[in-house]
Short mmCIF file of C-alpha atoms in Angstrom, two decimals:
data_model
loop_
_atom_site.label_atom_id
_atom_site.label_comp_id
_atom_site.label_asym_id
_atom_site.label_seq_id
_atom_site.Cartn_x
_atom_site.Cartn_y
_atom_site.Cartn_z
CA UNK A 1 -21.50 -9.04 -16.20
CA UNK A 2 -18.75 -7.47 -17.90
CA UNK A 3 -19.71 -3.81 -17.83
CA UNK A 4 -19.81 -1.32 -20.44
CA UNK A 5 -16.46 -0.09 -21.74
CA UNK A 6 -14.94 3.02 -19.49
CA UNK A 7 -13.76 6.46 -20.82
CA UNK A 8 -10.31 6.97 -18.06
CA UNK A 9 -8.01 9.50 -19.24
CA UNK A 10 -4.70 7.98 -17.39
CA UNK A 11 -0.79 7.83 -17.73
CA UNK A 12 1.58 5.75 -15.78
CA UNK A 13 4.60 8.02 -14.37
CA UNK A 14 7.43 6.05 -14.85
CA UNK A 15 11.65 6.12 -14.61
CA UNK A 16 14.48 4.39 -15.66
CA UNK A 17 15.03 3.55 -12.08
CA UNK A 18 14.42 4.00 -8.86
CA UNK A 19 15.98 7.50 -7.36
CA UNK A 20 14.49 9.82 -11.13
CA UNK A 21 12.02 11.12 -9.37
CA UNK A 22 8.56 9.14 -10.20
CA UNK A 23 7.50 10.29 -6.58
CA UNK A 24 8.00 13.73 -6.93
CA UNK A 25 6.79 14.42 -10.28
CA UNK A 26 3.37 11.65 -9.74
CA UNK A 27 2.45 13.48 -6.84
CA UNK A 28 3.21 16.83 -7.94
CA UNK A 29 1.12 16.08 -11.18
CA UNK A 30 -1.68 15.59 -9.17
CA UNK A 31 -2.04 18.44 -6.71
CA UNK A 32 -1.09 20.37 -9.78
CA UNK A 33 -3.77 18.73 -11.74
CA UNK A 34 -6.26 19.21 -9.11
CA UNK A 35 -5.78 23.07 -8.86
CA UNK A 36 -6.69 22.83 -12.44
CA UNK A 37 -10.36 21.81 -11.03
CA UNK A 38 -9.81 18.64 -12.03
CA UNK A 39 -10.47 14.94 -10.04
CA UNK A 40 -7.60 12.76 -9.64
CA UNK A 41 -6.71 10.03 -8.57
CA UNK A 42 -3.93 8.71 -7.68
CA UNK A 43 -2.78 4.79 -7.87
CA UNK A 44 0.61 3.06 -7.06
CA UNK A 45 2.03 0.00 -9.45
CA UNK A 46 3.63 -2.59 -6.26
CA UNK A 47 2.69 -2.82 -3.19
CA UNK A 48 4.19 0.30 -0.86
CA UNK A 49 2.15 2.15 1.72
CA UNK A 50 3.86 5.23 2.04
CA UNK A 51 3.40 7.09 -1.56
CA UNK A 52 -0.19 6.39 -1.73
CA UNK A 53 -0.29 8.77 1.10
CA UNK A 54 1.11 11.51 -0.56
CA UNK A 55 -1.36 10.95 -3.48
CA UNK A 56 -3.55 11.23 -1.12
CA UNK A 57 -2.26 14.50 0.30
CA UNK A 58 -2.10 15.15 -3.36
CA UNK A 59 -5.68 14.13 -4.73
CA UNK A 60 -7.64 14.85 -1.34
CA UNK A 61 -8.56 10.74 -2.12
CA UNK A 62 -7.53 7.53 -1.20
CA UNK A 63 -4.22 6.34 -3.02
CA UNK A 64 -5.16 3.07 -3.48
CA UNK A 65 -2.36 0.16 -4.74
CA UNK A 66 -2.50 -1.82 -8.17
CA UNK A 67 0.33 -5.31 -8.11
CA UNK A 68 -0.88 -7.76 -9.76
CA UNK A 69 1.06 -10.48 -7.31
CA UNK A 70 -1.21 -9.39 -4.60
CA UNK A 71 -4.14 -9.26 -5.97
CA UNK A 72 -3.97 -11.28 -8.91
CA UNK A 73 -3.54 -9.94 -12.95
CA UNK A 74 -7.30 -9.97 -13.35
CA UNK A 75 -8.63 -7.99 -10.80
CA UNK A 76 -5.49 -4.92 -12.30
CA UNK A 77 -8.25 -3.03 -14.01
CA UNK A 78 -11.40 -3.77 -12.31
CA UNK A 79 -9.19 -1.83 -9.19
CA UNK A 80 -8.10 0.89 -11.28
CA UNK A 81 -11.58 1.55 -12.27
CA UNK A 82 -12.90 1.17 -8.80
CA UNK A 83 -10.49 3.87 -7.60
CA UNK A 84 -11.35 6.05 -10.02
CA UNK A 85 -15.36 6.01 -9.91
CA UNK A 86 -15.24 6.21 -5.78
CA UNK A 87 -17.59 9.05 -4.05
CA UNK A 88 -17.84 11.47 -4.22
CA UNK A 89 -17.66 11.86 -7.61
CA UNK A 90 -15.77 9.78 -10.48
CA UNK A 91 -12.26 11.32 -11.55
CA UNK A 92 -11.61 13.16 -14.60
CA UNK A 93 -8.14 11.51 -14.65
CA UNK A 94 -5.86 9.10 -13.11
CA UNK A 95 -2.10 9.07 -12.41
CA UNK A 96 -0.34 6.05 -11.59
CA UNK A 97 3.60 6.61 -10.17
CA UNK A 98 5.40 3.25 -11.41
CA UNK A 99 7.44 1.10 -9.03
CA UNK A 100 11.49 1.17 -9.12
CA UNK A 101 12.53 1.07 -12.80
CA UNK A 102 10.31 1.10 -15.87
CA UNK A 103 10.88 -3.02 -16.66
CA UNK A 104 11.49 -4.22 -13.38
CA UNK A 105 9.01 -7.04 -11.29
CA UNK A 106 9.21 -9.24 -9.15
CA UNK A 107 12.61 -11.31 -9.70
CA UNK A 108 12.94 -14.29 -11.72
CA UNK A 109 9.25 -13.34 -12.90
CA UNK A 110 10.40 -11.58 -15.96
CA UNK A 111 8.64 -8.44 -15.69
CA UNK A 112 6.00 -10.33 -13.82
CA UNK A 113 4.55 -6.95 -11.48
CA UNK A 114 6.46 -4.54 -12.77
CA UNK A 115 5.00 -1.34 -14.24
CA UNK A 116 5.59 -2.24 -17.54
CA UNK A 117 3.12 -5.22 -16.42
CA UNK A 118 0.41 -2.44 -15.51
CA UNK A 119 0.92 -0.64 -17.99
CA UNK A 120 -0.19 -2.98 -20.89
CA UNK A 121 -2.64 -4.13 -18.62
CA UNK A 122 -4.43 -1.02 -18.04
CA UNK A 123 -3.40 -0.31 -21.70
CA UNK A 124 -2.18 3.32 -20.26
CA UNK A 125 0.80 5.63 -22.29
CA UNK A 126 3.70 6.18 -20.47
CA UNK A 127 5.02 9.64 -18.75
CA UNK A 128 8.96 8.63 -18.54
CA UNK A 129 11.05 10.42 -15.96
CA UNK A 130 14.53 10.74 -16.24
CA UNK A 131 16.64 12.27 -13.57
CA UNK A 132 19.46 14.41 -16.52
CA UNK A 133 22.45 15.37 -12.79
CA UNK A 134 24.98 13.02 -14.39
CA UNK A 135 25.14 13.42 -18.16
CA UNK A 136 23.33 15.44 -21.56
CA UNK A 137 23.64 13.41 -24.84
CA UNK A 138 23.45 10.39 -23.31
CA UNK A 139 19.95 10.43 -21.78
CA UNK A 140 18.64 10.10 -25.04
CA UNK A 141 20.31 6.54 -25.20
CA UNK A 142 18.46 5.90 -22.08
CA UNK A 143 15.41 6.52 -23.66
CA UNK A 144 15.62 5.23 -26.88
CA UNK A 145 16.59 1.85 -24.90
CA UNK A 146 13.33 2.65 -22.94
CA UNK A 147 11.17 2.86 -25.70
CA UNK A 148 12.66 -0.10 -27.67
CA UNK A 149 12.73 -2.36 -25.53
CA UNK A 150 9.57 -3.88 -25.30
CA UNK A 151 7.06 -2.47 -28.35
CA UNK A 152 3.92 -3.36 -26.69
CA UNK A 153 5.03 -0.20 -24.16
CA UNK A 154 4.02 3.08 -25.06
CA UNK A 155 6.64 5.95 -24.05
CA UNK A 156 3.98 8.85 -25.23
CA UNK A 157 6.08 11.81 -23.70
CA UNK A 158 9.12 12.52 -21.28
CA UNK A 159 10.12 15.22 -18.32
CA UNK A 160 13.90 15.91 -17.59
CA UNK A 161 14.65 16.35 -13.66
CA UNK A 162 17.52 17.64 -11.69
CA UNK A 163 18.88 19.33 -14.78
CA UNK A 164 21.81 21.65 -13.85
CA UNK A 165 20.59 25.25 -16.52
CA UNK A 166 18.73 25.48 -19.30
CA UNK A 167 21.30 25.29 -21.62
CA UNK A 168 22.06 21.64 -19.58
CA UNK A 169 18.23 20.82 -20.24
CA UNK A 170 18.42 22.44 -23.93
CA UNK A 171 21.33 19.87 -25.15
CA UNK A 172 19.50 17.00 -23.62
CA UNK A 173 16.16 18.18 -25.65
CA UNK A 174 18.42 18.42 -28.84
CA UNK A 175 19.29 14.51 -28.43
CA UNK A 176 16.04 12.96 -28.03
CA UNK A 177 13.96 15.09 -31.02
CA UNK A 178 14.87 12.48 -33.41
CA UNK A 179 13.22 10.09 -31.53
CA UNK A 180 9.72 11.38 -31.49
CA UNK A 181 8.79 11.44 -27.83
CA UNK A 182 8.30 15.14 -26.95
CA UNK A 183 9.41 16.68 -23.54
CA UNK A 184 7.24 18.01 -21.43
CA UNK A 185 8.91 19.37 -18.64
CA UNK A 186 11.63 20.02 -17.16
CA UNK A 187 12.95 20.55 -13.66
CA UNK A 188 15.89 21.32 -12.24
CA UNK A 189 17.03 21.01 -8.64
CA UNK A 190 15.44 21.61 -6.15
CA UNK A 191 15.94 20.31 -2.39
CA UNK A 192 12.49 22.03 -0.92
CA UNK A 193 10.87 19.38 -2.66
CA UNK A 194 13.11 16.30 -1.94
CA UNK A 195 10.97 14.31 0.78
CA UNK A 196 13.29 12.89 4.17
CA UNK A 197 13.92 9.06 4.09
CA UNK A 198 14.87 6.45 6.73
CA UNK A 199 15.46 2.91 7.04
CA UNK A 200 12.66 1.74 5.22
CA UNK A 201 12.27 4.84 2.20
CA UNK A 202 10.15 8.19 2.47
CA UNK A 203 8.91 9.38 5.42
CA UNK A 204 5.36 8.98 5.47
CA UNK A 205 3.31 12.13 5.31
CA UNK A 206 0.96 11.79 7.89
CA UNK A 207 4.11 11.80 10.02
CA UNK A 208 5.69 14.93 8.24
CA UNK A 209 3.30 17.94 9.80
CA UNK A 210 5.34 20.71 6.48
CA UNK A 211 4.23 17.78 4.07
CA UNK A 212 1.15 19.98 3.23
CA UNK A 213 3.59 23.11 2.86
CA UNK A 214 6.41 21.14 0.56
CA UNK A 215 3.18 19.58 -1.46
CA UNK A 216 2.13 23.07 -2.30
CA UNK A 217 6.00 24.06 -3.49
CA UNK A 218 5.99 21.25 -5.61
CA UNK A 219 2.64 21.86 -7.18
CA UNK A 220 3.62 25.35 -7.83
CA UNK A 221 7.10 24.06 -9.58
CA UNK A 222 4.93 21.30 -11.54
CA UNK A 223 2.83 23.76 -12.98
CA UNK A 224 5.79 26.51 -13.91
CA UNK A 225 7.36 24.03 -15.58
CA UNK A 226 5.09 21.16 -16.82
CA UNK A 227 2.72 21.25 -19.60
CA UNK A 228 -0.09 20.30 -18.05
CA UNK A 229 -2.05 20.34 -21.34
CA UNK A 230 -0.04 18.25 -23.20
CA UNK A 231 0.14 15.98 -19.88
CA UNK A 232 -3.86 15.84 -20.11
CA UNK A 233 -3.92 15.06 -24.11
CA UNK A 234 -1.67 12.38 -23.55
CA UNK A 235 -3.83 10.82 -20.77
CA UNK A 236 -6.67 11.71 -23.12
CA UNK A 237 -5.03 8.70 -25.43
CA UNK A 238 -5.93 5.48 -23.13
CA UNK A 239 -7.93 3.97 -24.35
CA UNK A 240 -11.59 2.66 -23.21
CA UNK A 241 -11.42 0.12 -20.19
CA UNK A 242 -14.16 -2.99 -20.59
CA UNK A 243 -15.29 -4.48 -17.34
CA UNK A 244 -16.80 -3.55 -14.37
CA UNK A 245 -14.91 -1.46 -11.55
CA UNK A 246 -14.10 -3.93 -8.07
CA UNK A 247 -17.11 -4.22 -5.90
CA UNK A 248 -16.38 -4.64 -2.17
CA UNK A 249 -19.62 -6.32 -1.58
CA UNK A 250 -19.62 -8.17 -5.18
CA UNK A 251 -16.42 -9.59 -3.46
CA UNK A 252 -17.40 -10.61 -0.32
CA UNK A 253 -20.03 -13.19 -2.16
CA UNK A 254 -18.59 -16.07 -2.66
CA UNK A 255 -15.55 -15.07 -1.05
CA UNK A 256 -15.72 -17.91 1.16
CA UNK A 257 -15.92 -21.70 0.86
CA UNK A 258 -18.79 -24.17 1.30
CA UNK A 259 -17.35 -25.01 4.36
CA UNK A 260 -15.98 -21.96 5.61
CA UNK A 261 -17.94 -19.67 8.32
CA UNK A 262 -21.13 -18.53 8.12
CA UNK A 263 -21.69 -14.73 6.15
CA UNK A 264 -22.26 -12.05 8.80
CA UNK A 265 -25.07 -10.93 8.83
CA UNK A 266 -25.85 -7.46 8.26
CA UNK A 267 -28.82 -6.88 10.28
CA UNK A 268 -29.70 -6.13 13.59
CA UNK A 269 -29.74 -2.54 15.60
CA UNK A 270 -26.10 -1.71 15.78
CA UNK A 271 -23.08 -3.05 13.68
CA UNK A 272 -19.56 -4.70 15.29
CA UNK A 273 -16.93 -2.06 15.81
CA UNK A 274 -13.58 -3.06 14.26
CA UNK A 275 -10.84 -0.87 16.14
CA UNK A 276 -8.08 0.01 13.08
CA UNK A 277 -4.78 1.12 14.51
CA UNK A 278 -3.65 4.42 12.67
CA UNK A 279 -1.83 7.87 13.97
CA UNK A 280 1.81 8.58 13.31
CA UNK A 281 3.46 4.26 14.35
CA UNK A 282 0.65 2.28 11.88
CA UNK A 283 0.18 4.28 9.12
CA UNK A 284 0.30 1.27 6.50
CA UNK A 285 -3.59 -0.39 5.51
CA UNK A 286 -4.98 -0.51 2.11
CA UNK A 287 -8.08 1.20 1.22
CA UNK A 288 -9.83 -2.17 0.05
CA UNK A 289 -9.49 -3.61 3.95
CA UNK A 290 -11.41 -0.91 5.09
CA UNK A 291 -13.87 -1.38 2.67
CA UNK A 292 -14.48 -4.92 2.34
CA UNK A 293 -14.83 -4.44 6.24
CA UNK A 294 -17.37 -2.10 5.87
CA UNK A 295 -19.02 -4.43 2.90
CA UNK A 296 -19.15 -7.28 5.84
CA UNK A 297 -21.00 -5.52 7.62
CA UNK A 298 -18.68 -3.78 10.27
CA UNK A 299 -18.18 0.02 11.59
CA UNK A 300 -14.29 0.50 10.94
CA UNK A 301 -13.45 2.85 13.97
CA UNK A 302 -9.72 4.11 13.68
CA UNK A 303 -7.55 4.63 17.11
CA UNK A 304 -4.22 5.77 17.92
CA UNK A 305 -2.35 3.93 19.68
CA UNK A 306 0.20 6.83 20.54
CA UNK A 307 -2.27 9.03 21.80
CA UNK A 308 -6.04 7.29 22.97
CA UNK A 309 -6.18 5.89 26.27
CA UNK A 310 -8.81 3.64 25.53
CA UNK A 311 -10.27 1.67 22.53
CA UNK A 312 -13.25 2.61 20.56
CA UNK A 313 -16.51 1.56 22.25
CA UNK A 314 -17.62 -1.73 21.58
CA UNK A 315 -14.69 -2.88 20.31
CA UNK A 316 -15.45 -6.21 18.38
CA UNK A 317 -12.38 -6.83 16.23
CA UNK A 318 -8.73 -4.91 15.86
CA UNK A 319 -7.07 -4.35 13.03
CA UNK A 320 -3.06 -3.53 14.03
CA UNK A 321 -1.94 -2.87 10.78
CA UNK A 322 1.83 -1.92 9.14
CA UNK A 323 3.74 1.28 9.95
CA UNK A 324 6.56 2.44 12.33
CA UNK A 325 6.52 1.09 15.72
CA UNK A 326 10.48 1.32 16.39
CA UNK A 327 10.37 4.78 14.90
CA UNK A 328 7.67 5.49 17.98
CA UNK A 329 8.48 2.14 20.64
CA UNK A 330 8.75 4.95 23.49
CA UNK A 331 5.85 6.52 22.55
CA UNK A 332 3.77 3.44 22.70
CA UNK A 333 5.57 2.01 25.63
CA UNK A 334 4.51 5.19 27.94
CA UNK A 335 0.96 4.54 26.69
CA UNK A 336 0.23 1.80 29.35
CA UNK A 337 -3.63 2.51 29.54
CA UNK A 338 -3.97 1.71 25.81
CA UNK A 339 -1.26 -1.39 26.04
CA UNK A 340 -4.14 -2.50 29.07
CA UNK A 341 -6.67 -1.99 27.12
CA UNK A 342 -5.77 -4.15 24.24
CA UNK A 343 -4.55 -6.70 26.52
CA UNK A 344 -7.37 -7.31 28.26
CA UNK A 345 -9.15 -7.65 25.08
CA UNK A 346 -6.83 -9.97 23.41
CA UNK A 347 -7.25 -12.02 26.31
CA UNK A 348 -11.01 -11.62 26.08
CA UNK A 349 -10.51 -13.96 22.73
CA UNK A 350 -11.39 -9.89 20.92
CA UNK A 351 -10.45 -11.29 17.22
CA UNK A 352 -6.79 -9.62 15.78
CA UNK A 353 -4.88 -9.52 12.98
CA UNK A 354 -1.46 -7.72 13.15
CA UNK A 355 0.80 -7.31 10.07
CA UNK A 356 4.00 -6.72 10.58
CA UNK A 357 4.02 -3.52 12.77
CA UNK A 358 1.25 -4.97 14.29
CA UNK A 359 3.16 -8.53 15.21
CA UNK A 360 6.10 -6.04 16.81
CA UNK A 361 3.50 -4.10 19.07
CA UNK A 362 2.16 -7.59 20.43
CA UNK A 363 5.29 -8.83 21.25
CA UNK A 364 6.50 -8.74 24.76
CA UNK A 365 9.07 -6.10 23.66
CA UNK A 366 10.48 -3.80 21.36
CA UNK A 367 14.16 -2.69 21.17
CA UNK A 368 13.85 -3.53 24.78
CA UNK A 369 10.66 -1.09 25.32
CA UNK A 370 8.15 -2.84 27.11
CA UNK A 371 4.70 -3.74 24.35
CA UNK A 372 0.87 -5.89 24.71
CA UNK A 373 2.88 -9.07 24.93
CA UNK A 374 0.32 -11.21 23.64
CA UNK A 375 2.70 -12.62 21.14
CA UNK A 376 6.01 -14.50 23.31
CA UNK A 377 8.15 -12.89 21.40
CA UNK A 378 10.98 -10.09 21.31
CA UNK A 379 11.27 -8.01 18.73
CA UNK A 380 14.56 -5.64 17.55
CA UNK A 381 15.72 -3.30 14.92
CA UNK A 382 18.20 -5.38 12.45
CA UNK A 383 20.90 -4.25 9.81
CA UNK A 384 19.36 -6.73 7.65
CA UNK A 385 16.49 -5.57 4.81
CA UNK A 386 13.74 -7.89 4.66
CA UNK A 387 12.17 -7.69 1.35
CA UNK A 388 10.47 -9.69 -1.43
CA UNK A 389 6.67 -11.44 -2.54
CA UNK A 390 5.38 -14.25 -0.66
CA UNK A 391 3.59 -17.22 -2.07
CA UNK A 392 2.65 -18.53 1.15
CA UNK A 393 0.24 -21.56 2.99
CA UNK A 394 -1.98 -21.36 5.87
CA UNK A 395 -0.36 -24.68 7.96
CA UNK A 396 -3.23 -24.69 9.63
CA UNK A 397 -6.86 -23.11 10.08
CA UNK A 398 -7.24 -20.11 12.32
CA UNK A 399 -8.68 -16.75 11.88
CA UNK A 400 -8.23 -16.03 8.59
CA UNK A 401 -7.39 -19.27 6.81
CA UNK A 402 -8.60 -23.12 6.46
CA UNK A 403 -5.00 -25.56 6.50
CA UNK A 404 -4.05 -25.25 3.06
CA UNK A 405 -5.05 -21.92 1.42
CA UNK A 406 -3.03 -20.42 -0.22
CA UNK A 407 -2.10 -16.09 0.37
CA UNK A 408 0.15 -13.82 -1.99
CA UNK A 409 1.94 -10.80 -0.22
CA UNK A 410 5.03 -9.16 0.29
CA UNK A 411 8.00 -8.83 3.18
CA UNK A 412 9.38 -5.31 3.90
CA UNK A 413 11.19 -4.34 7.32
CA UNK A 414 14.46 -4.31 9.54
CA UNK A 415 13.52 -5.85 12.26
CA UNK A 416 13.36 -9.92 13.88
CA UNK A 417 11.26 -11.57 16.16
CA UNK A 418 12.47 -14.30 18.45
CA UNK A 419 10.98 -16.77 18.54
CA UNK A 420 9.63 -16.23 14.55
CA UNK A 421 6.96 -18.26 14.77
CA UNK A 422 4.42 -20.52 16.84
CA UNK A 423 5.71 -23.37 15.55
CA UNK A 424 9.33 -22.76 16.72
CA UNK A 425 10.75 -22.71 20.19
CA UNK A 426 8.95 -23.81 24.03
CA UNK A 427 7.68 -20.43 25.17
CA UNK A 428 4.68 -20.21 21.39
CA UNK A 429 3.09 -23.08 23.08
CA UNK A 430 -0.53 -22.56 22.14
CA UNK A 431 -0.03 -21.11 18.58
CA UNK A 432 0.06 -22.89 14.88
CA UNK A 433 2.77 -20.81 12.81
CA UNK A 434 0.49 -18.15 11.03
CA UNK A 435 2.51 -19.46 7.49
CA UNK A 436 4.96 -21.58 6.07
CA UNK A 437 6.74 -21.72 2.63
CA UNK A 438 9.83 -23.70 1.33
CA UNK A 439 11.00 -24.58 4.70
CA UNK A 440 10.11 -21.16 6.48
CA UNK A 441 8.01 -21.35 8.97
CA UNK A 442 6.73 -17.57 10.00
CA UNK A 443 4.22 -15.61 12.97
CA UNK A 444 1.47 -16.86 15.00
CA UNK A 445 -2.26 -18.21 14.77
CA UNK A 446 -4.87 -19.22 16.97
CA UNK A 447 -8.59 -18.93 16.83
CA UNK A 448 -8.83 -15.42 17.35
CA UNK A 449 -5.62 -14.13 16.90
CA UNK A 450 -3.28 -13.70 13.15
CA UNK A 451 -0.12 -12.57 14.01
CA UNK A 452 2.88 -12.12 10.72
CA UNK A 453 5.77 -10.11 8.81
CA UNK A 454 3.33 -10.86 5.55
CA UNK A 455 2.08 -7.68 4.47
CA UNK A 456 -1.74 -8.73 2.80
CA UNK A 457 -3.82 -7.40 -0.17
CA UNK A 458 -7.36 -8.43 1.01
CA UNK A 459 -8.87 -6.92 -2.18
CA UNK A 460 -6.86 -10.22 -3.97
CA UNK A 461 -8.14 -12.85 -0.94
CA UNK A 462 -11.56 -11.33 -0.02
CA UNK A 463 -11.91 -14.59 2.05
CA UNK A 464 -9.59 -13.01 4.04
CA UNK A 465 -12.02 -10.57 4.85
CA UNK A 466 -15.30 -12.51 5.95
CA UNK A 467 -13.65 -15.05 7.45
CA UNK A 468 -12.38 -12.18 9.73
CA UNK A 469 -15.28 -9.90 9.84
CA UNK A 470 -17.79 -13.58 10.91
CA UNK A 471 -15.55 -13.62 13.48
CA UNK A 472 -16.22 -10.71 14.63
CA UNK A 473 -19.70 -10.75 14.43
CA UNK A 474 -19.88 -13.46 16.51
CA UNK A 475 -17.61 -12.01 19.33
CA UNK A 476 -20.20 -8.94 18.82
CA UNK A 477 -23.19 -11.26 19.39
CA UNK A 478 -21.63 -13.40 22.45
CA UNK A 479 -23.08 -12.87 25.19
CA UNK A 480 -20.91 -10.08 28.68
CA UNK A 481 -21.30 -13.58 30.47
CA UNK A 482 -18.85 -15.73 27.55
CA UNK A 483 -17.23 -13.00 26.93
CA UNK A 484 -13.86 -13.59 28.92
CA UNK A 485 -12.72 -16.76 27.15
CA UNK A 486 -8.81 -16.67 27.22
CA UNK A 487 -8.00 -17.17 23.50
CA UNK A 488 -6.06 -14.78 21.79
CA UNK A 489 -3.15 -14.54 24.23
CA UNK A 490 -0.89 -17.04 23.88
CA UNK A 491 1.38 -19.09 26.61
#
């Protein structure tokens, strides 16, 4: 099945480096175009969770990631089409925010997973955002270098950001004229459109009560300062995309090897419930994760570990994704009813997946504050940033993987967990390491628990979703007398 070519107007918002204003311009464009009555699909190159949260606020649709390392090159176009064609109506335009500098990707990978890489895979023209606050004519040299470094990348326009005055921006415009790359907008310095940051980047939109108001101001600025008609003309130069859109249902077909657990039966009076952590402390998860769980026959119910006192009714599985529990440790520790509910569920063998923030929440303590204690380890903030792509192997057969399975993912945290895996230290007896790579072992895994620092994109590895959902189905179908088995809590 190849699918008919699909016309999707689209553009990539890129920059020479981080800090030039990609997120400001991309999010502002999404909001300004939506105000015009257009349906806008927001996408982010790379693994980042925070920027897609702002995209969702701007577009009213889930923000989605396009990362060749996490999902493979062959899934980039299908996932782009899926995001653009998703309900309630197809998008009129897709805006893809880049990552770091235009040509920056996986270290040692010659630009693999860079913005330029994704622009090439999707045949998308680039709108380059350049911070001109510390230069004038020299900006033209930067733009020329970006435009000629890789002739296959087409820069179709420039937005000048942080201009000091009209005189300043006019000087830059004159220097750019011989290049033949049009200036589509000029933004002056404005602290009101700058999102606050902390130890892992921008503060998520879900944690900022004033985020919607800031977005309104940003949309006003973009509408007044950028030629939106010219932006749309650039987007319409993108060629049709070939092939079908990604489908969660089709991804799950064959998602398990023949030796794997059986697929989840979709029939029955009630579907099993997977409780997914949300709220201010757990804002990180990919939209396709929920879609895969739904396609596998599970009902996803979001709960707030900070505010809710009990798990959703009928919970047969738990998904604890990423976020900032270290910022909210006191509040999480104070919600004793939820800590008790989760201890009880994990102690009864309810299948549970925890990534990064979820791992910290399952530890005994986080910066000294008591947590769930299902993992015999203690977590603490660290001055060192751990950041990078990973290609890992499952050392054992467990809730998510068969032994020997290779998975791609990424790490991004400023915390440590001691001991760091189920394969280290006498206190971790009862669990295997979740992952191995090189000489490193990391995380905790049992038949009903998988807790690790690694973030994975299940669209790239649908077998993870299929295995988890199958185990959730088993938990859902067990008689009450059978539900007391203790498998998830590691002693």
